[in-house]
Amino acid sequence: MTLYQIQYRSEVLGGEGEFGVFLPEKWRDTDSLKVLFLLHGAFSEYKSSLLFSSVARYCDARNMAVVAPSSHLGVYCDMAYGEKGYSMAKEAIRISGRLFPLLPQDPEKRFLLGISMGGHGAFKLAMEYPDRFSAAAACSSPIDIVATMELLESGRHFGGAELFHTFGSADTCRGTDRDVIHMAEQHAAHRTPLPRLFLCWGDDDHAKAEDLVTVEKFRKMGIPLTTRVGRGGHSFDMWDPLLEGILDWMLEGGDRDGAD
Amino acid sequence: MTLYQIQYRSEVLGGEGEFGVFLPEKWRDTDSLKVLFLLHGAFSEYKSSLLFSSVARYCDARNMAVVAPSSHLGVYCDMAYGEKGYSMAKEAIRISGRLFPLLPQDPEKRFLLGISMGGHGAFKLAMEYPDRFSAAAACSSPIDIVATMELLESGRHFGGAELFHTFGSADTCRGTDRDVIHMAEQHAAHRTPLPRLFLCWGDDDHAKAEDLVTVEKFRKMGIPLTTRVGRGGHSFDMWDPLLEGILDWMLEGGDRDGAD
Amino acid sequence: MTLYQIQYRSEVLGGEGEFGVFLPEKWRDTDSLKVLFLLHGAFSEYKSSLLFSSVARYCDARNMAVVAPSSHLGVYCDMAYGEKGYSMAKEAIRISGRLFPLLPQDPEKRFLLGISMGGHGAFKLAMEYPDRFSAAAACSSPIDIVATMELLESGRHFGGAELFHTFGSADTCRGTDRDVIHMAEQHAAHRTPLPRLFLCWGDDDHAKAEDLVTVEKFRKMGIPLTTRVGRGGHSFDMWDPLLEGILDWMLEGGDRDGAD
Amino acid sequence: MTLYQIQYRSEVLGGEGEFGVFLPEKWRDTDSLKVLFLLHGAFSEYKSSLLFSSVARYCDARNMAVVAPSSHLGVYCDMAYGEKGYSMAKEAIRISGRLFPLLPQDPEKRFLLGISMGGHGAFKLAMEYPDRFSAAAACSSPIDIVATMELLESGRHFGGAELFHTFGSADTCRGTDRDVIHMAEQHAAHRTPLPRLFLCWGDDDHAKAEDLVTVEKFRKMGIPLTTRVGRGGHSFDMWDPLLEGILDWMLEGGDRDGAD
């Protein structure tokens, strides 16, 4: 096992940020080396995802490195005056490429995986940089933030004030680059080749309703979205047993424009 | 999640050692707080066991802290001129009690879990300090080091020179305090109340033959030993799915003299 | 050397925070053990202060532990919608007491040291909890944030927009609990016994002008403030040579109401 | 500041080892980037050297990265059955080059610095790989291990049994590749261009007598050795004030065959 715990000068933070890099046992075999960008969920940092799951072991068996940024509570969105959650994740991905030139730059070998809030970041990165990643998977994630904000505004969402502070309102998000669905629609209209997409949730998961809305929207747009349902609620007890299947789905490949 | 990565002055090493401490979410509930001493296997250090399994999450759900010493390649045995693998583990356990007075000292709340080589350490600690721990579990571990050395000496063991350097030979171990079976026999003769004991191995595990010998010896001594067989070989792919069952078995309790 | 790197569940952050704890060689001698709360400056985190200075060595020689919170870029002030820099520092101090009961609770043995922005935090903590600390020292710090905001508003301060986002304006700070001078005035009026106070700056330090204003204000209030001038600018090249003198000044003691 | 804490699979250890890498603020300026290999002293690991000195800051100002291996208590010598202290350091240096291709491979930009026991390692690496490094500096180090063993054997050395276990005796070291003086003599005979060499000690340092013997031997061999004497004993209180001068001496350059 090779594990780096990295503290780096972050221009985004105006201070120092942290991220982790895990290298599999066979990292010297750079031909087969792949990289998974692992985006953590709310209320945690990168180490939690590694400790609470066995993702490092699953990646080790598949010769995948893991780059795990820490993005605080920013829902992978930049606030005007607060956290720069999205820029932080982008910066960590960019810097990891410079600091670790052995990590593959070939998009076919680069994958995004986000847990809960992190899945929002994964899909957002896939939409902003569709030619940089092979696939993006989200576990129990609020992909359609406009729909989430509408739920919030109507009082029917479990979330809280921090989402308002980050996104403002459904109206101020809709049709902007903070609206992942809007970005996907643009890509659908322009027939942009996209990374393959995956979304899963638990059968007892508070994100289930939101994810079903997302699935329907992608269906209407004609963008393929592979889905799976885990057993249980919004926790690694449900996610961990799905992770190997997700990695295998990533590695199956297929056309990056989703025609698999 | 609360995770400590600790570097400390080790009198045993004559230098600095490392160990990790994980506190569960509800650590402030010290009444229900328990502690698991997690002993890693060969060719790794404490972080590997935490990363390659989900043991932190399983303990979190049971309000168990984890104290994870690093013991290098010493097979939890002190060498005359080399590693002091056993003393290192003991030192980390002792120091964790001083540095973290919130960890329970009540033996009923203290558990040992060892992976592979670490299970040897867990049983050895259970035999040397039978009144300090509630239970000890070993996963795919060489408990009967004399039998292991005999296999080695006859060329029928996968292991290598490092075991010779550590233990010498079957003859120099037999009947000494490096011989866990001998210690168990003494306890059986004196009817010492012992921690509850657990041993598991995989159906495709190179440790299986050794563990079956150990099971038979404990049966003859009349010391209860709970066993389980996992699916697969000598790796966390096999161990991780057993871990929650092991923790639950630990927490079931029962008489510490094995009369459960 | 004993060093802890701690990731903990922060209620303030709504996520996970980090802090470091250094224990001196003789920490077992709890009678003489003291604790220094070390508050880092802007654009860094706790590890930087430890790496860029020799403060750990200086404390080791004086049997002082170091508790070093990470507070991001919050200037040890809580923002309405952004960083909670002050609460983070307070939380780390509070939690360190629970997690490390061996750290002294006797106020005579507890000291605050802040670098640059961290010195603002040190004085603020001294004013809010005057009976919890023996002394507070600030190196090149903006103590009088109202004066700093006035400089900013008139365009004569090197600082930038992040200070506006944190403090708003001179007018919205003045006379509030974000105004350390106001708090000091209240204490002067009530003759509250205060921790001993220390302020230093460099002869080529951009904080010099601000610190001279602060010195004058404390003189007028009649609150003793020990000062020193280092050689050089706003960096550890200037601060590090002052640190042992600061620690010795702390340990000289004297009456906590400043009558030394 | 960029700091990596790295745990890696060590073939030398047959397990996992650790090392640290510090990158200066301006690491992107790879033209001027240099690298310092920092070898720690006995009874410590790599983090101690970074914490107890300000070497990271001094290197930051000179655009030098720091690679700091952890080598346990092996005196940078491989034992038959115990620590492989020398191989560990070599492995960390070798692996750092693969993992961080941005670190310079140009020997003119690569420097060795060892503290106490680490200086022995620095000179040994300089003698084994004279074309890989620009300079090697040792602080209070036993360079001439044969002389040290003779002192030990005669009972006039402060050291202890661990040196016997590592080196055997003066007789078994003399003229072997564990005898740095012997290696230097071979180079002198063959007029091998060597890295520039530096040795310092304290005026109240128990290593002073040994270092004076080393100085005399290098003088006789005709190999230039720059020396300096610090104020104080065998500790970072004495070494830290010398470090900037040592780095500046390294960077002055001059011919690598010592003809400066």
Short mmCIF file of N, CA and C in Angstrom, two decimals, chain B residues 102-170:
data_model
loop_
_atom_site.label_atom_id
_atom_site.label_comp_id
_atom_site.label_asym_id
_atom_site.label_seq_id
_atom_site.Cartn_x
_atom_site.Cartn_y
_atom_site.Cartn_z
N LEU B 102 -10.02 8.35 28.71
CA LEU B 102 -11.44 8.07 28.46
C LEU B 102 -11.65 6.65 27.96
N LEU B 103 -10.60 5.99 27.48
CA LEU B 103 -10.76 4.60 27.05
C LEU B 103 -11.00 3.72 28.26
N PRO B 104 -11.93 2.77 28.15
CA PRO B 104 -12.31 1.99 29.33
C PRO B 104 -11.17 1.08 29.81
N GLN B 105 -11.01 1.01 31.12
CA GLN B 105 -10.05 0.08 31.73
C GLN B 105 -10.74 -1.19 32.21
N ASP B 106 -12.08 -1.13 32.26
CA ASP B 106 -12.85 -2.31 32.66
C ASP B 106 -12.61 -3.43 31.65
N PRO B 107 -12.07 -4.58 32.10
CA PRO B 107 -11.75 -5.65 31.14
C PRO B 107 -12.94 -6.09 30.31
N GLU B 108 -14.13 -5.98 30.86
CA GLU B 108 -15.32 -6.40 30.10
C GLU B 108 -15.51 -5.57 28.83
N LYS B 109 -14.85 -4.41 28.79
CA LYS B 109 -15.06 -3.51 27.65
C LYS B 109 -13.84 -3.44 26.74
N ARG B 110 -12.92 -4.37 26.94
CA ARG B 110 -11.68 -4.34 26.16
C ARG B 110 -11.54 -5.62 25.35
N PHE B 111 -11.28 -5.46 24.05
CA PHE B 111 -11.28 -6.60 23.13
C PHE B 111 -10.03 -6.57 22.26
N LEU B 112 -9.61 -7.76 21.88
CA LEU B 112 -8.44 -7.91 21.01
C LEU B 112 -8.87 -8.52 19.69
N LEU B 113 -8.39 -7.95 18.60
CA LEU B 113 -8.64 -8.52 17.29
C LEU B 113 -7.35 -8.48 16.49
N GLY B 114 -6.94 -9.63 15.98
CA GLY B 114 -5.72 -9.66 15.19
C GLY B 114 -5.94 -10.28 13.83
N ILE B 115 -5.29 -9.69 12.85
CA ILE B 115 -5.39 -10.18 11.48
C ILE B 115 -4.12 -10.95 11.16
N SER B 116 -4.24 -12.17 10.73
CA SER B 116 -3.10 -13.01 10.36
C SER B 116 -2.09 -13.02 11.52
N MET B 117 -0.88 -12.63 11.27
CA MET B 117 0.14 -12.54 12.32
C MET B 117 -0.37 -11.81 13.57
N GLY B 118 -1.26 -10.82 13.37
CA GLY B 118 -1.80 -10.06 14.50
C GLY B 118 -2.63 -10.92 15.44
N GLY B 119 -3.25 -11.98 14.90
CA GLY B 119 -4.04 -12.86 15.76
C GLY B 119 -3.16 -13.63 16.73
N HIS B 120 -1.95 -13.93 16.27
CA HIS B 120 -0.98 -14.54 17.19
C HIS B 120 -0.75 -13.59 18.38
N GLY B 121 -0.57 -12.31 18.06
CA GLY B 121 -0.40 -11.32 19.12
C GLY B 121 -1.61 -11.22 20.02
N ALA B 122 -2.80 -11.30 19.44
CA ALA B 122 -4.03 -11.18 20.24
C ALA B 122 -4.14 -12.32 21.25
N PHE B 123 -3.90 -13.55 20.79
CA PHE B 123 -3.98 -14.69 21.71
C PHE B 123 -2.87 -14.63 22.76
N LYS B 124 -1.70 -14.18 22.35
CA LYS B 124 -0.58 -14.09 23.28
C LYS B 124 -0.88 -13.09 24.40
N LEU B 125 -1.45 -11.94 24.01
CA LEU B 125 -1.84 -10.95 25.02
C LEU B 125 -2.94 -11.51 25.92
N ALA B 126 -3.86 -12.26 25.33
CA ALA B 126 -4.94 -12.85 26.13
C ALA B 126 -4.38 -13.83 27.15
N MET B 127 -3.35 -14.55 26.76
CA MET B 127 -2.76 -15.54 27.69
C MET B 127 -1.90 -14.85 28.75
N GLU B 128 -1.21 -13.78 28.37
CA GLU B 128 -0.34 -13.12 29.35
C GLU B 128 -1.13 -12.23 30.31
N TYR B 129 -2.22 -11.63 29.81
CA TYR B 129 -3.03 -10.73 30.64
C TYR B 129 -4.48 -11.17 30.61
N PRO B 130 -4.76 -12.37 31.12
CA PRO B 130 -6.12 -12.91 30.96
C PRO B 130 -7.20 -12.08 31.66
N ASP B 131 -6.79 -11.29 32.65
CA ASP B 131 -7.79 -10.51 33.38
C ASP B 131 -7.93 -9.08 32.84
N ARG B 132 -7.33 -8.80 31.67
CA ARG B 132 -7.37 -7.43 31.15
C ARG B 132 -8.30 -7.27 29.95
N PHE B 133 -8.75 -8.40 29.38
CA PHE B 133 -9.55 -8.32 28.15
C PHE B 133 -10.75 -9.24 28.25
N SER B 134 -11.81 -8.86 27.56
CA SER B 134 -13.03 -9.65 27.57
C SER B 134 -12.97 -10.78 26.56
N ALA B 135 -12.35 -10.49 25.41
CA ALA B 135 -12.32 -11.51 24.35
C ALA B 135 -11.16 -11.23 23.41
N ALA B 136 -10.73 -12.28 22.73
CA ALA B 136 -9.67 -12.14 21.72
C ALA B 136 -10.08 -12.93 20.50
N ALA B 137 -9.99 -12.28 19.34
CA ALA B 137 -10.33 -12.96 18.09
C ALA B 137 -9.14 -12.91 17.15
N ALA B 138 -8.94 -14.01 16.42
CA ALA B 138 -7.83 -14.09 15.48
C ALA B 138 -8.37 -14.51 14.12
N CYS B 139 -7.90 -13.83 13.09
CA CYS B 139 -8.32 -14.15 11.72
C CYS B 139 -7.13 -14.75 10.98
N SER B 140 -7.23 -16.05 10.67
CA SER B 140 -6.22 -16.72 9.83
C SER B 140 -4.83 -16.59 10.42
N SER B 141 -4.71 -16.99 11.67
CA SER B 141 -3.49 -16.68 12.41
C SER B 141 -2.72 -17.92 12.82
N PRO B 142 -1.41 -17.82 12.81
CA PRO B 142 -0.58 -18.91 13.35
C PRO B 142 -0.55 -18.80 14.88
N ILE B 143 -1.46 -19.51 15.55
CA ILE B 143 -1.53 -19.44 17.01
C ILE B 143 -0.45 -20.34 17.61
N ASP B 144 -0.35 -21.52 17.05
CA ASP B 144 0.58 -22.54 17.59
C ASP B 144 1.91 -22.42 16.85
N ILE B 145 2.76 -21.56 17.37
CA ILE B 145 3.98 -21.22 16.63
C ILE B 145 4.94 -22.41 16.57
N VAL B 146 4.83 -23.31 17.56
CA VAL B 146 5.69 -24.49 17.52
C VAL B 146 5.32 -25.36 16.31
N ALA B 147 4.02 -25.55 16.11
CA ALA B 147 3.58 -26.32 14.94
C ALA B 147 4.00 -25.62 13.65
N THR B 148 3.89 -24.30 13.65
CA THR B 148 4.28 -23.54 12.46
C THR B 148 5.77 -23.71 12.18
N MET B 149 6.58 -23.65 13.23
CA MET B 149 8.02 -23.82 13.05
C MET B 149 8.35 -25.23 12.57
N GLU B 150 7.58 -26.20 13.05
CA GLU B 150 7.81 -27.57 12.58
C GLU B 150 7.50 -27.70 11.09
N LEU B 151 6.40 -27.06 10.68
CA LEU B 151 6.09 -27.06 9.24
C LEU B 151 7.23 -26.41 8.46
N LEU B 152 7.69 -25.28 8.97
CA LEU B 152 8.78 -24.56 8.31
C LEU B 152 10.02 -25.43 8.20
N GLU B 153 10.35 -26.06 9.32
CA GLU B 153 11.58 -26.86 9.35
C GLU B 153 11.50 -28.03 8.40
N SER B 154 10.27 -28.52 8.17
CA SER B 154 10.12 -29.66 7.25
C SER B 154 9.89 -29.17 5.82
N GLY B 155 9.95 -27.85 5.62
CA GLY B 155 9.83 -27.34 4.26
C GLY B 155 8.41 -27.31 3.74
N ARG B 156 7.40 -27.53 4.62
CA ARG B 156 6.02 -27.57 4.15
C ARG B 156 5.24 -26.30 4.50
N HIS B 157 5.93 -25.19 4.78
CA HIS B 157 5.24 -23.95 5.13
C HIS B 157 5.61 -22.88 4.12
N PHE B 158 4.65 -22.02 3.83
CA PHE B 158 4.85 -20.97 2.83
C PHE B 158 5.81 -19.89 3.32
N GLY B 159 5.96 -19.82 4.65
CA GLY B 159 6.70 -18.69 5.24
C GLY B 159 8.18 -18.75 4.95
N GLY B 160 8.90 -17.82 5.51
CA GLY B 160 10.29 -17.74 5.13
C GLY B 160 11.22 -17.47 6.28
N ALA B 161 12.40 -17.04 5.91
CA ALA B 161 13.52 -16.89 6.83
C ALA B 161 13.18 -15.98 8.01
N GLU B 162 12.29 -15.00 7.78
CA GLU B 162 12.06 -14.05 8.86
C GLU B 162 11.46 -14.75 10.08
N LEU B 163 10.72 -15.85 9.85
CA LEU B 163 10.17 -16.57 11.00
C LEU B 163 11.26 -17.26 11.80
N PHE B 164 12.25 -17.79 11.09
CA PHE B 164 13.40 -18.37 11.80
C PHE B 164 14.12 -17.31 12.63
N HIS B 165 14.31 -16.17 12.02
CA HIS B 165 15.03 -15.12 12.74
C HIS B 165 14.28 -14.67 13.98
N THR B 166 12.97 -14.76 13.89
CA THR B 166 12.17 -14.31 15.02
C THR B 166 12.08 -15.37 16.11
N PHE B 167 11.79 -16.60 15.69
CA PHE B 167 11.47 -17.62 16.69
C PHE B 167 12.58 -18.65 16.91
N GLY B 168 13.55 -18.67 16.04
CA GLY B 168 14.61 -19.65 16.20
C GLY B 168 14.21 -20.98 15.60
N SER B 169 13.62 -21.83 16.44
CA SER B 169 13.19 -23.15 15.95
C SER B 169 12.05 -23.63 16.82
N ALA B 170 11.38 -24.71 16.37
CA ALA B 170 10.32 -25.30 17.18
C ALA B 170 10.84 -25.64 18.57
#
